[in-house]
Amino acid sequence: AQSVTQPDIHITVSEGASLELRCNYSYGATPYLFWYVQSPGQGLQLLLKYFSGDTLVQGIKGFEAEFKRSQSSFNLRKPSVHWSDAAEYFCAVGARDDKIIFGKGTRLHILP
Amino acid sequence: DAGVIQSPRHEVTEMGQEVTLRCKPISGHDYLFWYRQTMMRGLELLIYFNNNVPIDDSGMPEDRFSAKMPNASFSTLKIQPSEPRDSAVYFCASSLRDLSHSYGYTFGSGTRLTVV
């Protein structure tokens, strides 16, 4: 069965520093991969998605993610974080029967 | 487009009462999903519909939970009777599938349910 692992529950970075959030997935075929962001009291918003082609995908708010099939990873990156990036981030994998499976999330804290 | 609309935003009810959560998906979307989010279990898929038909309800925790989608623009999630352990944020999401299943989901803002 497909699954998603986000090994870091909390991540703290200083404003202006670079960011990498880790995501590993388990899936039998070529996955559809997603990153979502959830601000406090809000629903989840799609940041970016991958399903074929270039393994480096660009998303909204300056985020990017790289699909590495050999490592079963889809890590999210941003070169310089802003205080407004503090939120919870969810990695997700698409399944054949149309369900998307979400990871447990990584909460990002930003130090001023 | 107003996005996925959920109501109410907050619900506080007493144990044993019936609770009904509502969702209006984005017009034209053919999939609708109900999720529950808690600190302990994260985001759990409860049930999803395709063209108003329930496809997979294996995530519905027990018979106290039921969901309906009488038409393409409305769905309800009902808990009867409610229990304190049902306290969570319930999200509705909708999506439009093309052949490559590439759109991802659009989420509503959620209903925060507190059962006392």
mmCIF file of C-alpha atoms in Angstrom:
data_model
loop_
_atom_site.group_PDB
_atom_site.id
_atom_site.type_symbol
_atom_site.label_atom_id
_atom_site.label_comp_id
_atom_site.label_asym_id
_atom_site.label_seq_id
_atom_site.Cartn_x
_atom_site.Cartn_y
_atom_site.Cartn_z
ATOM 1 C CA ALA A 1 0.000 0.000 0.000
ATOM 2 C CA GLN A 2 1.145 3.510 -0.676
ATOM 3 C CA SER A 3 2.483 5.593 2.209
ATOM 4 C CA VAL A 4 4.202 8.877 2.869
ATOM 5 C CA THR A 5 6.786 9.586 5.562
ATOM 6 C CA GLN A 6 7.750 13.029 6.733
ATOM 7 C CA PRO A 7 10.506 12.310 9.246
ATOM 8 C CA ASP A 8 10.600 15.763 10.813
ATOM 9 C CA ILE A 9 7.625 16.747 12.968
ATOM 10 C CA HIS A 10 9.024 20.216 13.674
ATOM 11 C CA ILE A 11 11.651 22.277 11.858
ATOM 12 C CA THR A 12 12.971 25.652 13.027
ATOM 13 C CA VAL A 13 14.932 27.959 10.737
ATOM 14 C CA SER A 14 15.945 31.584 10.897
ATOM 15 C CA GLU A 15 14.309 34.096 8.609
ATOM 16 C CA GLY A 16 16.367 34.394 5.429
ATOM 17 C CA ALA A 17 17.895 30.939 5.801
ATOM 18 C CA SER A 18 17.370 28.128 3.331
ATOM 19 C CA LEU A 19 14.849 25.384 3.951
ATOM 20 C CA GLU A 20 14.526 21.732 3.048
ATOM 21 C CA LEU A 21 11.612 19.592 4.200
ATOM 22 C CA ARG A 22 11.969 15.882 3.696
ATOM 23 C CA CYS A 23 9.442 13.491 2.230
ATOM 24 C CA ASN A 24 9.772 9.812 1.396
ATOM 25 C CA TYR A 25 7.070 7.764 -0.234
ATOM 26 C CA SER A 26 6.252 4.155 -0.911
ATOM 27 C CA TYR A 27 4.364 3.422 -4.091
ATOM 28 C CA GLY A 28 4.441 0.630 -6.636
ATOM 29 C CA ALA A 29 4.238 2.705 -9.811
ATOM 30 C CA THR A 30 5.164 6.194 -10.912
ATOM 31 C CA PRO A 31 3.592 8.361 -8.262
ATOM 32 C CA TYR A 32 1.794 11.637 -8.452
ATOM 33 C CA LEU A 33 3.391 13.737 -5.700
ATOM 34 C CA PHE A 34 2.164 16.873 -4.016
ATOM 35 C CA TRP A 35 3.137 19.392 -1.366
ATOM 36 C CA TYR A 36 0.449 21.280 0.502
ATOM 37 C CA VAL A 37 0.709 24.057 3.080
ATOM 38 C CA GLN A 38 -1.699 24.711 5.925
ATOM 39 C CA SER A 39 -1.712 28.006 7.782
ATOM 40 C CA PRO A 40 -3.331 28.106 11.240
ATOM 41 C CA GLY A 41 -7.115 27.853 11.041
ATOM 42 C CA GLN A 42 -7.057 27.305 7.317
ATOM 43 C CA GLY A 43 -7.490 24.460 4.885
ATOM 44 C CA LEU A 44 -4.668 22.968 2.866
ATOM 45 C CA GLN A 45 -3.369 24.863 -0.135
ATOM 46 C CA LEU A 46 -1.545 23.186 -3.013
ATOM 47 C CA LEU A 47 2.065 24.398 -3.304
ATOM 48 C CA LEU A 48 3.233 22.237 -6.175
ATOM 49 C CA LYS A 49 2.814 18.860 -7.827
ATOM 50 C CA TYR A 50 4.771 16.346 -9.858
ATOM 51 C CA PHE A 51 3.454 13.634 -12.119
ATOM 52 C CA SER A 52 5.859 13.420 -15.066
ATOM 53 C CA GLY A 53 8.624 15.238 -16.923
ATOM 54 C CA ASP A 54 11.212 17.466 -15.310
ATOM 55 C CA THR A 55 12.014 16.142 -11.850
ATOM 56 C CA LEU A 56 12.517 19.642 -10.459
ATOM 57 C CA VAL A 57 9.167 21.367 -10.116
ATOM 58 C CA GLN A 58 8.465 24.958 -9.242
ATOM 59 C CA GLY A 59 5.545 25.981 -7.101
ATOM 60 C CA ILE A 60 3.939 29.029 -5.606
ATOM 61 C CA LYS A 61 5.541 31.284 -2.991
ATOM 62 C CA GLY A 62 9.064 30.521 -4.230
ATOM 63 C CA PHE A 63 9.016 26.833 -3.313
ATOM 64 C CA GLU A 64 10.444 24.024 -5.385
ATOM 65 C CA ALA A 65 10.667 20.258 -4.995
ATOM 66 C CA GLU A 66 12.800 17.578 -6.576
ATOM 67 C CA PHE A 67 11.612 14.066 -7.370
ATOM 68 C CA LYS A 68 14.331 11.460 -6.885
ATOM 69 C CA ARG A 69 13.070 8.056 -7.920
ATOM 70 C CA SER A 70 16.190 6.217 -6.694
ATOM 71 C CA GLN A 71 15.658 7.605 -3.195
ATOM 72 C CA SER A 72 11.824 7.562 -3.259
ATOM 73 C CA SER A 73 11.974 11.162 -2.151
ATOM 74 C CA PHE A 74 10.253 14.410 -2.975
ATOM 75 C CA ASN A 75 11.896 17.052 -0.786
ATOM 76 C CA LEU A 76 10.603 20.597 -0.628
ATOM 77 C CA ARG A 77 13.048 23.511 -0.737
ATOM 78 C CA LYS A 78 13.124 27.265 -0.521
ATOM 79 C CA PRO A 79 16.330 29.317 -0.777
ATOM 80 C CA SER A 80 15.290 32.013 1.707
ATOM 81 C CA VAL A 81 12.347 31.719 4.088
ATOM 82 C CA HIS A 82 10.112 34.550 5.212
ATOM 83 C CA TRP A 83 8.260 34.812 8.526
ATOM 84 C CA SER A 84 5.014 34.261 6.605
ATOM 85 C CA ASP A 85 6.195 30.763 5.640
ATOM 86 C CA ALA A 86 5.562 29.541 9.185
ATOM 87 C CA ALA A 87 2.897 26.874 8.722
ATOM 88 C CA GLU A 88 2.442 23.129 8.508
ATOM 89 C CA TYR A 89 3.554 21.386 5.343
ATOM 90 C CA PHE A 90 2.143 18.132 4.038
ATOM 91 C CA CYS A 91 3.623 15.826 1.444
ATOM 92 C CA ALA A 92 1.157 13.592 -0.392
ATOM 93 C CA VAL A 93 1.204 10.791 -2.955
ATOM 94 C CA GLY A 94 -1.507 10.016 -5.477
ATOM 95 C CA ALA A 95 -2.855 6.511 -5.690
ATOM 96 C CA ARG A 96 -4.320 4.532 -8.582
ATOM 97 C CA ASP A 97 -7.825 4.576 -7.164
ATOM 98 C CA ASP A 98 -7.814 8.375 -7.032
ATOM 99 C CA LYS A 99 -7.117 8.777 -3.333
ATOM 100 C CA ILE A 100 -4.294 11.032 -2.213
ATOM 101 C CA ILE A 101 -2.458 9.810 0.876
ATOM 102 C CA PHE A 102 -1.035 12.518 3.127
ATOM 103 C CA GLY A 103 1.968 12.435 5.398
ATOM 104 C CA LYS A 104 1.681 13.468 9.041
ATOM 105 C CA GLY A 105 3.015 16.931 8.304
ATOM 106 C CA THR A 106 6.030 19.036 9.285
ATOM 107 C CA ARG A 107 5.460 22.182 11.292
ATOM 108 C CA LEU A 108 7.815 24.976 10.262
ATOM 109 C CA HIS A 109 8.825 27.614 12.800
ATOM 110 C CA ILE A 110 10.657 30.774 11.749
ATOM 111 C CA LEU A 111 13.057 32.616 14.060
ATOM 112 C CA PRO A 112 13.247 36.383 13.551
ATOM 113 C CA ASP B 1 -14.949 30.996 -7.901
ATOM 114 C CA ALA B 2 -15.698 30.926 -4.181
ATOM 115 C CA GLY B 3 -13.778 27.705 -3.633
ATOM 116 C CA VAL B 4 -14.960 24.821 -1.478
ATOM 117 C CA ILE B 5 -17.407 26.123 1.103
ATOM 118 C CA GLN B 6 -17.922 24.405 4.440
ATOM 119 C CA SER B 7 -20.393 25.213 7.154
ATOM 120 C CA PRO B 8 -20.432 25.794 9.996
ATOM 121 C CA ARG B 9 -16.863 26.961 10.699
ATOM 122 C CA HIS B 10 -17.187 26.008 14.344
ATOM 123 C CA GLU B 11 -19.579 23.642 16.078
ATOM 124 C CA VAL B 12 -19.836 22.943 19.778
ATOM 125 C CA THR B 13 -22.266 20.253 20.808
ATOM 126 C CA GLU B 14 -23.021 18.021 23.734
ATOM 127 C CA MET B 15 -22.237 14.343 23.746
ATOM 128 C CA GLY B 16 -25.070 12.314 22.281
ATOM 129 C CA GLN B 17 -26.344 15.042 19.991
ATOM 130 C CA GLU B 18 -26.525 14.753 16.219
ATOM 131 C CA VAL B 19 -24.073 16.862 14.246
ATOM 132 C CA THR B 20 -24.307 17.676 10.545
ATOM 133 C CA LEU B 21 -21.433 19.183 8.620
ATOM 134 C CA ARG B 22 -21.994 20.647 5.167
ATOM 135 C CA CYS B 23 -19.898 21.085 2.074
ATOM 136 C CA LYS B 24 -20.371 22.779 -1.278
ATOM 137 C CA PRO B 25 -17.669 21.704 -3.749
ATOM 138 C CA ILE B 26 -16.316 23.766 -6.603
ATOM 139 C CA SER B 27 -18.730 23.795 -9.499
ATOM 140 C CA GLY B 28 -17.753 21.236 -12.119
ATOM 141 C CA HIS B 29 -15.577 19.157 -9.816
ATOM 142 C CA ASP B 30 -16.514 15.497 -9.941
ATOM 143 C CA TYR B 31 -14.743 14.176 -6.835
ATOM 144 C CA LEU B 32 -15.508 15.089 -3.240
ATOM 145 C CA PHE B 33 -13.550 14.001 -0.181
ATOM 146 C CA TRP B 34 -14.157 14.210 3.556
ATOM 147 C CA TYR B 35 -11.125 14.297 5.851
ATOM 148 C CA ARG B 36 -10.701 14.476 9.604
ATOM 149 C CA GLN B 37 -7.654 16.113 11.166
ATOM 150 C CA THR B 38 -6.459 15.566 14.732
ATOM 151 C CA MET B 39 -3.150 16.071 16.457
ATOM 152 C CA MET B 40 -2.810 12.366 17.176
ATOM 153 C CA ARG B 41 -3.741 10.875 13.816
ATOM 154 C CA GLY B 42 -3.083 13.683 11.374
ATOM 155 C CA LEU B 43 -5.203 13.906 8.236
ATOM 156 C CA GLU B 44 -7.455 10.886 7.747
ATOM 157 C CA LEU B 45 -9.578 10.239 4.675
ATOM 158 C CA LEU B 46 -13.080 9.294 5.796
ATOM 159 C CA ILE B 47 -14.959 8.854 2.521
ATOM 160 C CA TYR B 48 -14.942 10.056 -1.047
ATOM 161 C CA PHE B 49 -17.480 10.394 -3.846
ATOM 162 C CA ASN B 50 -17.213 10.386 -7.611
ATOM 163 C CA ASN B 51 -20.131 11.895 -9.527
ATOM 164 C CA ASN B 52 -22.172 11.850 -6.296
ATOM 165 C CA VAL B 53 -21.623 8.116 -5.741
ATOM 166 C CA PRO B 54 -19.677 6.948 -2.656
ATOM 167 C CA ILE B 55 -16.570 5.120 -3.847
ATOM 168 C CA ASP B 56 -14.671 4.308 -0.685
ATOM 169 C CA ASP B 57 -15.972 4.681 2.856
ATOM 170 C CA SER B 58 -13.384 2.468 4.508
ATOM 171 C CA GLY B 59 -12.104 5.387 6.537
ATOM 172 C CA MET B 60 -15.414 6.064 8.249
ATOM 173 C CA PRO B 61 -14.637 5.219 11.867
ATOM 174 C CA GLU B 62 -17.917 3.560 12.802
ATOM 175 C CA ASP B 63 -21.625 3.395 12.128
ATOM 176 C CA ARG B 64 -22.203 6.644 13.948
ATOM 177 C CA PHE B 65 -20.737 8.397 10.906
ATOM 178 C CA SER B 66 -22.612 8.735 7.625
ATOM 179 C CA ALA B 67 -22.123 10.857 4.517
ATOM 180 C CA LYS B 68 -24.353 11.723 1.610
ATOM 181 C CA MET B 69 -24.059 13.596 -1.640
ATOM 182 C CA PRO B 70 -27.586 14.131 -2.981
ATOM 183 C CA ASN B 71 -26.380 16.255 -5.895
ATOM 184 C CA ALA B 72 -23.204 17.590 -7.448
ATOM 185 C CA SER B 73 -23.220 20.775 -5.389
ATOM 186 C CA PHE B 74 -23.832 19.534 -1.858
ATOM 187 C CA SER B 75 -22.595 16.939 0.604
ATOM 188 C CA THR B 76 -23.171 16.277 4.294
ATOM 189 C CA LEU B 77 -21.265 14.396 6.963
ATOM 190 C CA LYS B 78 -23.413 13.375 9.897
ATOM 191 C CA ILE B 79 -22.391 12.054 13.299
ATOM 192 C CA GLN B 80 -25.129 10.516 15.400
ATOM 193 C CA PRO B 81 -24.687 10.243 18.331
ATOM 194 C CA SER B 82 -21.605 12.400 18.768
ATOM 195 C CA GLU B 83 -18.888 11.576 21.299
ATOM 196 C CA PRO B 84 -16.022 13.653 22.754
ATOM 197 C CA ARG B 85 -13.467 11.627 20.750
ATOM 198 C CA ASP B 86 -15.092 12.952 17.559
ATOM 199 C CA SER B 87 -13.699 16.385 18.339
ATOM 200 C CA ALA B 88 -11.509 17.346 15.375
ATOM 201 C CA VAL B 89 -11.333 19.570 12.339
ATOM 202 C CA TYR B 90 -13.285 18.134 9.434
ATOM 203 C CA PHE B 91 -12.253 19.124 5.933
ATOM 204 C CA CYS B 92 -14.039 18.770 2.679
ATOM 205 C CA ALA B 93 -12.067 18.798 -0.575
ATOM 206 C CA SER B 94 -13.033 18.547 -4.225
ATOM 207 C CA SER B 95 -11.158 17.850 -7.417
ATOM 208 C CA LEU B 96 -11.547 17.584 -11.134
ATOM 209 C CA ARG B 97 -9.895 14.584 -12.675
ATOM 210 C CA ASP B 98 -8.448 14.559 -16.115
ATOM 211 C CA LEU B 99 -6.984 11.378 -17.563
ATOM 212 C CA SER B 100 -3.668 12.013 -15.851
ATOM 213 C CA HIS B 101 -5.195 12.693 -12.414
ATOM 214 C CA SER B 102 -3.018 15.698 -12.067
ATOM 215 C CA TYR B 103 -5.010 18.459 -10.413
ATOM 216 C CA GLY B 104 -4.672 17.709 -6.747
ATOM 217 C CA TYR B 105 -7.409 18.743 -4.351
ATOM 218 C CA THR B 106 -8.947 22.062 -3.361
ATOM 219 C CA PHE B 107 -9.739 22.154 0.338
ATOM 220 C CA GLY B 108 -12.358 24.045 2.261
ATOM 221 C CA SER B 109 -11.485 25.971 5.424
ATOM 222 C CA GLY B 110 -12.776 23.192 7.634
ATOM 223 C CA THR B 111 -15.291 22.776 10.449
ATOM 224 C CA ARG B 112 -13.860 22.672 13.950
ATOM 225 C CA LEU B 113 -16.058 20.310 15.943
ATOM 226 C CA THR B 114 -15.970 20.200 19.717
ATOM 227 C CA VAL B 115 -18.059 17.614 21.537
ATOM 228 C CA VAL B 116 -18.356 18.232 25.274
#
